[in-house]
Short mmCIF file of C-alpha atoms and ligand atoms in Angstrom, two decimals:
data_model
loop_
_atom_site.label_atom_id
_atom_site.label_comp_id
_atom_site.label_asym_id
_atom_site.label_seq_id
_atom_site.Cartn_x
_atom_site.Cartn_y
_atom_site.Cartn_z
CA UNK A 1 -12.80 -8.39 64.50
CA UNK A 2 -12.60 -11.88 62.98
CA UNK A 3 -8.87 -13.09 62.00
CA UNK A 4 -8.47 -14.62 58.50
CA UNK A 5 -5.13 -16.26 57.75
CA UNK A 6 -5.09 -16.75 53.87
CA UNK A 7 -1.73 -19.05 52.81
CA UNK A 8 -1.00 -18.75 49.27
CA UNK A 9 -1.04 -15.15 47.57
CA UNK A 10 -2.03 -16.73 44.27
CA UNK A 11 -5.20 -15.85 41.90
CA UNK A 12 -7.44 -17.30 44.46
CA UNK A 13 -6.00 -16.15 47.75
CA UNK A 14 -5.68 -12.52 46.19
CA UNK A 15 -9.46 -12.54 45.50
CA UNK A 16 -10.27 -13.92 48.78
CA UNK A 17 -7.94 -11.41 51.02
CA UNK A 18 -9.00 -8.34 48.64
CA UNK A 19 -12.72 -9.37 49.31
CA UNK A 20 -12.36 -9.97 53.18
CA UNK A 21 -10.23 -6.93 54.26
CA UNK A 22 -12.97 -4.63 54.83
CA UNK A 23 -14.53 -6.93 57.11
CA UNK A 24 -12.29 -8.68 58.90
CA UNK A 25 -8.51 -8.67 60.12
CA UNK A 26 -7.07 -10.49 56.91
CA UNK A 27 -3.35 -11.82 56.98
CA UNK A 28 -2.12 -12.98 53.51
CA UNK A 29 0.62 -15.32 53.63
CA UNK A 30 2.63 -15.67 50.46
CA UNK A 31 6.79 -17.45 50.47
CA UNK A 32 7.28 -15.20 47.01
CA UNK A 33 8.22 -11.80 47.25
CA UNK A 34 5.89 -10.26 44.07
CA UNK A 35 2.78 -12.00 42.41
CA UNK A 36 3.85 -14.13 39.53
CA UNK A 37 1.15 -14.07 36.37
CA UNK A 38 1.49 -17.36 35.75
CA UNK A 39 -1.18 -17.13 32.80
CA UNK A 40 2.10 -14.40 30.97
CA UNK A 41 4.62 -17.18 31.62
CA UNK A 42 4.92 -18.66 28.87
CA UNK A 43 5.42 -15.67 26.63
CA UNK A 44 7.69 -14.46 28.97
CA UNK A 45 9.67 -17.85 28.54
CA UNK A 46 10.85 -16.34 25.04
CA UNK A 47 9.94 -12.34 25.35
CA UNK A 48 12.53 -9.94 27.28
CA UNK A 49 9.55 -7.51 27.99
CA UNK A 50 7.58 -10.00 29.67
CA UNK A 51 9.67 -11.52 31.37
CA UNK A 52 9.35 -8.22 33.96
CA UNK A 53 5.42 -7.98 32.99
CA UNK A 54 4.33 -11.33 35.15
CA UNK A 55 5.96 -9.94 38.49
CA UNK A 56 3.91 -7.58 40.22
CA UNK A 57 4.15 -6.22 43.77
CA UNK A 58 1.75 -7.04 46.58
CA UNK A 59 1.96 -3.87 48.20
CA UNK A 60 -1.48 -2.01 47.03
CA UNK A 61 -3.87 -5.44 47.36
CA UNK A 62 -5.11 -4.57 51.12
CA UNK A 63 -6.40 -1.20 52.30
CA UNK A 64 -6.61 -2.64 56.20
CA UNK A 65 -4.97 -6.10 56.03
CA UNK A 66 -1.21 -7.41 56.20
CA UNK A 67 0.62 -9.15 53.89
CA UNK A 68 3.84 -11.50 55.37
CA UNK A 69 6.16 -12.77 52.90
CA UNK A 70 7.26 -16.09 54.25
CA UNK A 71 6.64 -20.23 54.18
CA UNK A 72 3.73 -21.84 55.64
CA UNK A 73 5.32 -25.09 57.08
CA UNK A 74 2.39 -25.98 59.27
CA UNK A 75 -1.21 -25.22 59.96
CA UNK A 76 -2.37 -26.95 63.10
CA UNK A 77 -6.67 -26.12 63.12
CA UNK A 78 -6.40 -22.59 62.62
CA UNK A 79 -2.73 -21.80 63.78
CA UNK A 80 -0.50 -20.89 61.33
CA UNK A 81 3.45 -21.49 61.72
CA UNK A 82 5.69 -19.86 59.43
CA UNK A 83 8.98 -20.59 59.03
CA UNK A 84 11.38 -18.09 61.21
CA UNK A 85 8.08 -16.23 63.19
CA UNK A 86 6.09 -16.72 65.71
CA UNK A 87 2.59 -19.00 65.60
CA UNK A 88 -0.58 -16.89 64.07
CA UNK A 89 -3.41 -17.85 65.70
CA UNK A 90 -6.86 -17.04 63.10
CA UNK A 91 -10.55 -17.58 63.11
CA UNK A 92 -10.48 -18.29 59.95
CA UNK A 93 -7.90 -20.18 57.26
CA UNK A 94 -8.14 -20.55 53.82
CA UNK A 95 -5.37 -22.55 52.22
CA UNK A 96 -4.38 -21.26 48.31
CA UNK A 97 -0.95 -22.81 47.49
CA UNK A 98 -1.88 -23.96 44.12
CA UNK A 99 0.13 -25.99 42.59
CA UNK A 100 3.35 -26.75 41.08
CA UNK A 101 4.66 -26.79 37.52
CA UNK A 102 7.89 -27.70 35.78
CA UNK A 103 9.97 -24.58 34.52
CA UNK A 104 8.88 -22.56 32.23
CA UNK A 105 5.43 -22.85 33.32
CA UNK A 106 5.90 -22.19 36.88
CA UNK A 107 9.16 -21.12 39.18
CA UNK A 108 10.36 -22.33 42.02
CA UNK A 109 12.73 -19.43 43.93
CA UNK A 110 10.84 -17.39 46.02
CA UNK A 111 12.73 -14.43 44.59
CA UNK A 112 11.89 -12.55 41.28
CA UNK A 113 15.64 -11.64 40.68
CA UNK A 114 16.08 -15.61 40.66
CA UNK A 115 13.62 -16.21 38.08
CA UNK A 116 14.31 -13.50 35.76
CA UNK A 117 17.98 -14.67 35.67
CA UNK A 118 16.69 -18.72 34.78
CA UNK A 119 14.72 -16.61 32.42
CA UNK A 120 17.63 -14.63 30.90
CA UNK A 121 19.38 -18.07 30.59
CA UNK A 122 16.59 -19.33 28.95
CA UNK A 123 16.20 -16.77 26.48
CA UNK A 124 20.00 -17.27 25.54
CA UNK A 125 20.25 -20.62 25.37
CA UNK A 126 16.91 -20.83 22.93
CA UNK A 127 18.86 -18.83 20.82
CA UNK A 128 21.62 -20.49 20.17
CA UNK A 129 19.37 -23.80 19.60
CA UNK A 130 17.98 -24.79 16.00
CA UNK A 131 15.52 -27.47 17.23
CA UNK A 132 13.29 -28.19 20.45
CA UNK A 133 11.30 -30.55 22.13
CA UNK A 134 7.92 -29.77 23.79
CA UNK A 135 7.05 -33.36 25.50
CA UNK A 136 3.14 -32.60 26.77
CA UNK A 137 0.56 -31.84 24.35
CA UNK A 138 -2.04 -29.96 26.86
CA UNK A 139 -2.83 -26.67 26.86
CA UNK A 140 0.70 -25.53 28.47
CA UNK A 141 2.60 -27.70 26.05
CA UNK A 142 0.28 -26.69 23.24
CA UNK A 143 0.42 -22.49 24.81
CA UNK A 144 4.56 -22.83 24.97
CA UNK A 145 4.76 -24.25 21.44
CA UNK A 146 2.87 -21.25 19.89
CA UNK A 147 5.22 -18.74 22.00
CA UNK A 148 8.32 -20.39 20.91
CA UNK A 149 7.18 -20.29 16.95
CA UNK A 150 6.30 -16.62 16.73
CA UNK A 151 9.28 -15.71 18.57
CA UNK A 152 11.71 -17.70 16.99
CA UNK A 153 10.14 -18.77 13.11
CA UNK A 154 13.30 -20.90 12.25
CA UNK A 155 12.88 -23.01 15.40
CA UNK A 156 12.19 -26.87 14.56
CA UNK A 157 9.22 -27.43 17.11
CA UNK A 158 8.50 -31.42 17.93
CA UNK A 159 5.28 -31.92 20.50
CA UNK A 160 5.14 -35.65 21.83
CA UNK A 161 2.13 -36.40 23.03
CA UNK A 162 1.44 -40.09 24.75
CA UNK A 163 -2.04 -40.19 24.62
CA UNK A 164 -4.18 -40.59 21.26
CA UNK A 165 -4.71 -36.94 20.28
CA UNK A 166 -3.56 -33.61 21.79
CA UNK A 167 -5.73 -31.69 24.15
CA UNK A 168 -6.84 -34.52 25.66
CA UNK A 169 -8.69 -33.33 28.77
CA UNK A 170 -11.95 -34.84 28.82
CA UNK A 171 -14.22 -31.58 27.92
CA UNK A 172 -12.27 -30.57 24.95
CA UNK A 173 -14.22 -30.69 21.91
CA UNK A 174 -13.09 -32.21 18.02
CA UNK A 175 -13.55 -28.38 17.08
CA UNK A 176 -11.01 -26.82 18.95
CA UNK A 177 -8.70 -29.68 18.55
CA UNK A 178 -9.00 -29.03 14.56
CA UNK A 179 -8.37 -25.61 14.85
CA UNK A 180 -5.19 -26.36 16.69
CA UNK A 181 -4.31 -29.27 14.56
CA UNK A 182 -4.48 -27.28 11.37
CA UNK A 183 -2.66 -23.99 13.07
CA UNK A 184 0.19 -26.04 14.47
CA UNK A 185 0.34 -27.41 10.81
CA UNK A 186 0.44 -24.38 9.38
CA UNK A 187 3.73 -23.48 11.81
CA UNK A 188 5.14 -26.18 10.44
CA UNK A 189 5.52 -27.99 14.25
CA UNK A 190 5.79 -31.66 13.98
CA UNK A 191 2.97 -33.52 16.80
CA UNK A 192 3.92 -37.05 17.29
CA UNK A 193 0.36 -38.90 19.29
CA UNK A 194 0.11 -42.25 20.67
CA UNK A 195 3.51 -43.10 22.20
CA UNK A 196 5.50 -41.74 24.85
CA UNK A 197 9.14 -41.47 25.22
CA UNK A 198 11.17 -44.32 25.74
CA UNK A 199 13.44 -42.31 27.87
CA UNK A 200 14.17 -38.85 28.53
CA UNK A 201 16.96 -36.41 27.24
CA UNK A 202 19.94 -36.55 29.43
CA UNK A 203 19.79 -32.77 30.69
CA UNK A 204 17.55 -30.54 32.41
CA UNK A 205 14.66 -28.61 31.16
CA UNK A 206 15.23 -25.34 29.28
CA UNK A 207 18.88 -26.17 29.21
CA UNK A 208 21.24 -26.22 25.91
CA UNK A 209 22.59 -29.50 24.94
CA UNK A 210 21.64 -31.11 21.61
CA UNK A 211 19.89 -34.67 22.66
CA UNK A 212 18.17 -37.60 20.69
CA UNK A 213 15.52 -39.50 22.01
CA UNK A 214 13.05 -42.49 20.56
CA UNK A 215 9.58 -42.96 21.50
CA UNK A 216 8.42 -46.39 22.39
CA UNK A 217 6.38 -46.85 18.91
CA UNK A 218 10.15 -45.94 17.41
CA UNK A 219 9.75 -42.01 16.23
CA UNK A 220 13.40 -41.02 16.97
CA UNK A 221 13.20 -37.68 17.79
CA UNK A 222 16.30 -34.84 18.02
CA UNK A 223 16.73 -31.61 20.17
CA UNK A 224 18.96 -28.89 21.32
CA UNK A 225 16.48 -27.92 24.48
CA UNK A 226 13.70 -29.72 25.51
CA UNK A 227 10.48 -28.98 27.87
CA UNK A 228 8.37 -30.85 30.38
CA UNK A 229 4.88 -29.90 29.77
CA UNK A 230 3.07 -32.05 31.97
CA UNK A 231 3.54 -33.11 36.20
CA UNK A 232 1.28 -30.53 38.11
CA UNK A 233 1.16 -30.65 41.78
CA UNK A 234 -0.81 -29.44 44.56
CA UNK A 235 1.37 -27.78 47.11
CA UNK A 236 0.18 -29.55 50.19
CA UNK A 237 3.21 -31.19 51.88
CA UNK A 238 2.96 -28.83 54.50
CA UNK A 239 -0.68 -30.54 56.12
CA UNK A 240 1.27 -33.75 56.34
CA UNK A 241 1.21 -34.99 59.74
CA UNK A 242 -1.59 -32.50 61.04
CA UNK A 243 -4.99 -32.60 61.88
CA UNK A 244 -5.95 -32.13 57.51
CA UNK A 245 -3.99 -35.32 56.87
CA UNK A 246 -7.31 -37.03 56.61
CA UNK A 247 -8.43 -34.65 53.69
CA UNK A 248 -5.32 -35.09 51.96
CA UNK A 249 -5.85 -37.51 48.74
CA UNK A 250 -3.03 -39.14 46.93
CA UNK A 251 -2.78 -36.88 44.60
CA UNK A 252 -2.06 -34.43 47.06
CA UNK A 253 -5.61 -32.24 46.52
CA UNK A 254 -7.57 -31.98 49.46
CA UNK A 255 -10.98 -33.04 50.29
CA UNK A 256 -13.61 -30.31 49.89
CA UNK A 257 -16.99 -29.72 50.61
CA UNK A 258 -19.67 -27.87 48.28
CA UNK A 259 -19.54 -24.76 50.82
CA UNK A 260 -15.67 -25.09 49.71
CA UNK A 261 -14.81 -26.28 53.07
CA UNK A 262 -12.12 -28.33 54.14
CA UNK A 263 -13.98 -31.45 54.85
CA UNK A 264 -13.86 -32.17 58.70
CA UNK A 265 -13.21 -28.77 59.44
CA UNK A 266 -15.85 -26.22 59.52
CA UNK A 267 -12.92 -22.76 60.00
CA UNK A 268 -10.64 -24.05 57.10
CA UNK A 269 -11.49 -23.60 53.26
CA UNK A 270 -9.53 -23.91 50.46
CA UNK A 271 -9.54 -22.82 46.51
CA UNK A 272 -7.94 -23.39 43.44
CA UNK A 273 -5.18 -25.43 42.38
CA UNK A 274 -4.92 -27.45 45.81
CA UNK A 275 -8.86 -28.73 45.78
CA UNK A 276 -10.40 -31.94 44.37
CA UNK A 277 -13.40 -29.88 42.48
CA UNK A 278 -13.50 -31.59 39.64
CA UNK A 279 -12.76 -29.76 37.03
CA UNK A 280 -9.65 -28.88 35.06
CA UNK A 281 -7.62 -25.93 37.14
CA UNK A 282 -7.59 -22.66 35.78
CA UNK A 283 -6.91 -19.20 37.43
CA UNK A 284 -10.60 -18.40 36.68
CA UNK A 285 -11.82 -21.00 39.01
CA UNK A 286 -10.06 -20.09 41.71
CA UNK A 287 -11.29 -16.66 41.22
CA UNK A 288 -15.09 -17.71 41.16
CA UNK A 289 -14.01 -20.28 44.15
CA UNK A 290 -12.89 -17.13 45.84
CA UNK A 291 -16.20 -15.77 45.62
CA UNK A 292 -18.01 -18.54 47.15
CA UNK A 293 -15.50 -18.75 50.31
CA UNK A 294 -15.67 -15.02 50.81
CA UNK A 295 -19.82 -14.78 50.91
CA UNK A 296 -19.37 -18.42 53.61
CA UNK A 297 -16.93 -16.52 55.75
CA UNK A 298 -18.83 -13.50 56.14
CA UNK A 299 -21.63 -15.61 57.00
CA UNK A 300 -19.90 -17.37 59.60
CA UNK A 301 -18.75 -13.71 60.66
CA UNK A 302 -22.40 -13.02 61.23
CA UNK A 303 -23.15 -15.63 63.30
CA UNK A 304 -24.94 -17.40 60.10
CA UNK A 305 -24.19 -20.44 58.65
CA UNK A 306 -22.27 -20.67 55.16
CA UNK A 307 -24.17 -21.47 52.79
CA UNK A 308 -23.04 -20.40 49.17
CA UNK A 309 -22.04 -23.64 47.44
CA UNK A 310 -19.57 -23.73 44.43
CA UNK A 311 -20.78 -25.31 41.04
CA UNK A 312 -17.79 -26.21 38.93
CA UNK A 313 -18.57 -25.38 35.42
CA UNK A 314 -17.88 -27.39 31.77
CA UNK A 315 -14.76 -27.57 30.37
CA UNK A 316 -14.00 -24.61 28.71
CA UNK A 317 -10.61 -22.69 27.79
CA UNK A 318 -8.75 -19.30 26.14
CA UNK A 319 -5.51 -21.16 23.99
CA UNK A 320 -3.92 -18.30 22.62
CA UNK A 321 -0.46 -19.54 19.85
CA UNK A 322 1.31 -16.51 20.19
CA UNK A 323 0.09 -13.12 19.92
CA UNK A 324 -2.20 -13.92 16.44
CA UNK A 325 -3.29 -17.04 16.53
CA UNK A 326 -4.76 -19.47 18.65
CA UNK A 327 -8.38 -21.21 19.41
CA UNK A 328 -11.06 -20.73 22.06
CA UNK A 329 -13.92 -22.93 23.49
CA UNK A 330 -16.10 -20.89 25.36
CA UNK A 331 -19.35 -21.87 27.21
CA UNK A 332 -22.65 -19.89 26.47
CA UNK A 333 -25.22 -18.72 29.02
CA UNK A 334 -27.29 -22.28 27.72
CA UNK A 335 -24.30 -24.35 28.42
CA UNK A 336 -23.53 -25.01 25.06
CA UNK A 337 -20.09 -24.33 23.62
CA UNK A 338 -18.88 -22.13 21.15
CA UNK A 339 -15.72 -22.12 19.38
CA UNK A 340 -13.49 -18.83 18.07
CA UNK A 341 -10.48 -18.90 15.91
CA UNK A 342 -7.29 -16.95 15.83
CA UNK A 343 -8.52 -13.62 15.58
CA UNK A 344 -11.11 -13.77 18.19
CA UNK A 345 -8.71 -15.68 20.87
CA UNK A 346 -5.68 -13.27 20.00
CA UNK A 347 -7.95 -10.32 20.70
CA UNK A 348 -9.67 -11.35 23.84
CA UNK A 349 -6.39 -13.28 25.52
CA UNK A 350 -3.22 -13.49 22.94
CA UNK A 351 -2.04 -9.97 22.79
CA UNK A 352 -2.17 -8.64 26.42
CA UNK A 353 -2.68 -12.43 28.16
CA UNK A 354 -5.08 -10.39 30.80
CA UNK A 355 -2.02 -8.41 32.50
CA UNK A 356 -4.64 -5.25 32.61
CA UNK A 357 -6.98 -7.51 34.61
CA UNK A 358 -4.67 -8.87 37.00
CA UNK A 359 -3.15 -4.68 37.64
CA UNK A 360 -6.39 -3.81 38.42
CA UNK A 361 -7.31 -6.11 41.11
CA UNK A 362 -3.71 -6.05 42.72
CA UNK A 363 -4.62 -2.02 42.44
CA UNK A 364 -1.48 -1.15 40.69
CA UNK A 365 -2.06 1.41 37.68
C1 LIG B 1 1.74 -21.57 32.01
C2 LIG B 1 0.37 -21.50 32.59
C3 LIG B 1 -0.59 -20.72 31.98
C4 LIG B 1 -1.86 -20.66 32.51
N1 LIG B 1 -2.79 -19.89 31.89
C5 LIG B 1 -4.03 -19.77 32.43
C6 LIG B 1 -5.00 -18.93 31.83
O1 LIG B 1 -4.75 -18.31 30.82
N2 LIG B 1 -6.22 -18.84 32.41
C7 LIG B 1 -6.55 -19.54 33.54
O2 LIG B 1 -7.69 -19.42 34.02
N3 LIG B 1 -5.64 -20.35 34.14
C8 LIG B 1 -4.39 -20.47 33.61
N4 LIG B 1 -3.47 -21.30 34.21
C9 LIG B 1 -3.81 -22.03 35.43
C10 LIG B 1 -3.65 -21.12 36.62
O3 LIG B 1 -2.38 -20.52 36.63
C11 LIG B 1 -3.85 -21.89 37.93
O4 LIG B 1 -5.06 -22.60 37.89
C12 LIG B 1 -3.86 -20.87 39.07
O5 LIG B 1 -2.54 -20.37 39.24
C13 LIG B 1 -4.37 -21.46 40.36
O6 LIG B 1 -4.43 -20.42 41.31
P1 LIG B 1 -4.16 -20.73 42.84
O7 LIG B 1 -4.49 -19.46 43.56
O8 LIG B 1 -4.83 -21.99 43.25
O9 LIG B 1 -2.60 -21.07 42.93
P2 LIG B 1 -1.29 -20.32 42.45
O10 LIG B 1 -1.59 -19.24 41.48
O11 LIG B 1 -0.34 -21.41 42.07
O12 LIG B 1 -0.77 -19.62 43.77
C14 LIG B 1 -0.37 -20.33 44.90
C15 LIG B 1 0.58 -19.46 45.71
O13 LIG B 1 0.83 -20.10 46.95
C16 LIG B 1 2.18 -19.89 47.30
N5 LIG B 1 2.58 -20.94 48.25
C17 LIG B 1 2.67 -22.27 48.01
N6 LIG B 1 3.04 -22.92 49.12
C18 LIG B 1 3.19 -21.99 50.09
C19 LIG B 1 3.54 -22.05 51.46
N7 LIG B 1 3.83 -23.20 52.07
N8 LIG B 1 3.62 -20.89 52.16
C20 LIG B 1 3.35 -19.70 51.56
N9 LIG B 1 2.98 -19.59 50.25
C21 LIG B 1 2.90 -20.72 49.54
C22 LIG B 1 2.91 -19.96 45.97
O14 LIG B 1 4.15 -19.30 46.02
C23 LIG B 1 1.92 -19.27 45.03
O15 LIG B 1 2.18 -17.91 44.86
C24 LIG B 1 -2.17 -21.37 33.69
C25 LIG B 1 -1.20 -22.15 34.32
C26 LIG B 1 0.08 -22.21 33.79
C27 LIG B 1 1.13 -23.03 34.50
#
């Protein structure tokens, strides 16, 4: 049977090692030791419940496969080295490290104890704080903003936003900035556009110290914690100096092809978070992306060539602000794009952030 080394236990290298284990020898590589829900994160920034909810264990995904907890540090063609184990030699690799993301949004320990305890500090140290500062007006700036008002309604929330507007991704439509405009209003948060920060506060993210700050157009701005919402980053350090290095681009993404091939290298795919598919990075993508690399392997298994090609879609996006409010743009079967308000988004995304869906396809209950 055909090997498949998948690095990155993610949402895209679940989908693809769940989809390939009845067909061929899958090995899922993964340096954390439970699945983090990164789309729960940021409720679970300021929510004792969920802070346990976003961990879930590996150990149901594969009926045949095996799943190694440890660091990719190389991948030379289609031989895997791991730190502390011997090479892995594969048929196949498909390379889902996704990306990474300041604190809260992201962690970086490899163990769940560690990041439930930053969590706990967190927690504790918002507090004991009267006023915050969000700087990042995306959707995770925007997303972490809502959390922190519903959970804590006496919290003075400031967003700083450098570029003209918030939501500024390309794609995003004047609707759903409105909507988001006139709920963040009515949360009383104060969004400062069109200026960055002169300089940052003086101590780390998430951490306790009361700070004051000025933006370059002269909005002097003061804090007790303060949050980096921007500064994602594919995790690809570890193809520097191999054989990939020519796919690598400076922003760290690597160079794909339509069939969601590496380019160059006809064995090696990669989804999600890591790619240059041009389109913003969710957790859906690399789910579809999944799809496409699963159907091209199994050709390839069959002696065929692969030939399912990945179509990135429009800009679309689930912003929940809290539990009950929050906006949506979603895409119709047309293409054209439809926007819901708070109810809708808190029913399909804000209340249970799509925990249930995740369960299900690790195969926990
Ligand atoms: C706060 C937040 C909320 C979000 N909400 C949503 C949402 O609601 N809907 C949505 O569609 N998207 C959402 N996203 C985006 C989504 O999380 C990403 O697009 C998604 O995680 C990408 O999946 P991935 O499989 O590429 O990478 P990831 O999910 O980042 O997984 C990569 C995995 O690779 C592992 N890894 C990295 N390097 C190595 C190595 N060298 N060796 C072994 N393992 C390694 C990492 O530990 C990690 O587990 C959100 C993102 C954030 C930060």
């Amino acid at each position: 049977m055909a090997r498949v080394v998948v690095i990155g236990g993610g949402y895209g290298g679940i989908t693809v090692a769940k989809g390939l284990d009845p067909i061929a020898d899958v090995v899922l590589i993964e340096q954390k030791d439970q699945f983090v829900h990164h789309a729960g994160a940021l409720r679970a920034a300021v929510d004792q419940v969920w802070e346990h909810a976003i961990f879930m264990p590996y150990t149901n995904l594969l009926a045949r496969g095996e799943f190694i907890q440890g660091t990719v540090s190389r991948v030379d063609g289609t031989t895997v080295h791991v730190f502390g184990r011997d090479p892995i030699e594969a048929d196949y690799v498909v390379l889902a490290t996704g990306s990474t993301y300041p604190f809260p949004a992201k962690y970086s320990s490899s163990k769940t104890q560690v990041a439930k305890a930053r969590l706990e500090q967190l927690h504790e140290n918002l507090a004991g704080a009267r006023s915050v500062m969000i700087v990042g007006g995306g959707t995770v700036g925007i997303e972490l903003t809502g959390e922190l008002a519903n959970a804590y309604p006496d919290l003075e929330i400031t967003i700083v936003e450098k570029a003209d507007e918030i939501l500024s991704t390309p794609g995003y439509t004047d609707e759903l900035r409105a909507q988001i405009v006139e709920q963040l209003d009515e949360l009383g948060v104060r969004v400062i556009t069109g200026s960055e920060l002169a300089f940052l506060p003086p101590h780390n993210v998430g951490q306790l110290g009361h700070f004051q700050v000025s933006t370059k157009n002269g909005d002097e701005v003061e804090g007790d914690i303060w949050f980096q919402c921007y500064g994602s980053r594919p995790n690809s350090g570890f193809l520097a100096g191999t054989g990939y290095e020519d796919a690598l681009l400076p922003s760290g993404a690597i160079r794909m092809e339509p069939t969601l091939q590496i380019t160059g290298h006809s064995n090696a795919y990669a989804v999600g978070d890591l790619t240059d598919v041009r389109e913003s990075k969710r957790a859906d993508a690399a789910r579809q992306q999944a799809r496409i690399v699963i159907a091209n392997i199994s050709s390839q298994i069959e002696g065929e060539e692969p030939d399912a090609v990945y179509q990135p879609t429009k800009e679309w996006v689930i912003l929940p602000l809290g539990p009950n409010m929050g906006a949506s743009q979603l895409l119709d079967a047309d293409g054209s794009t439809r926007i819901l308000g708070a109810d809708q988004t808190a029913e399909i995304k804000g209340a249970d952030l799509m925990v249930s869906v995740i369960r299900s396809q690790l195969n926990l209950p």
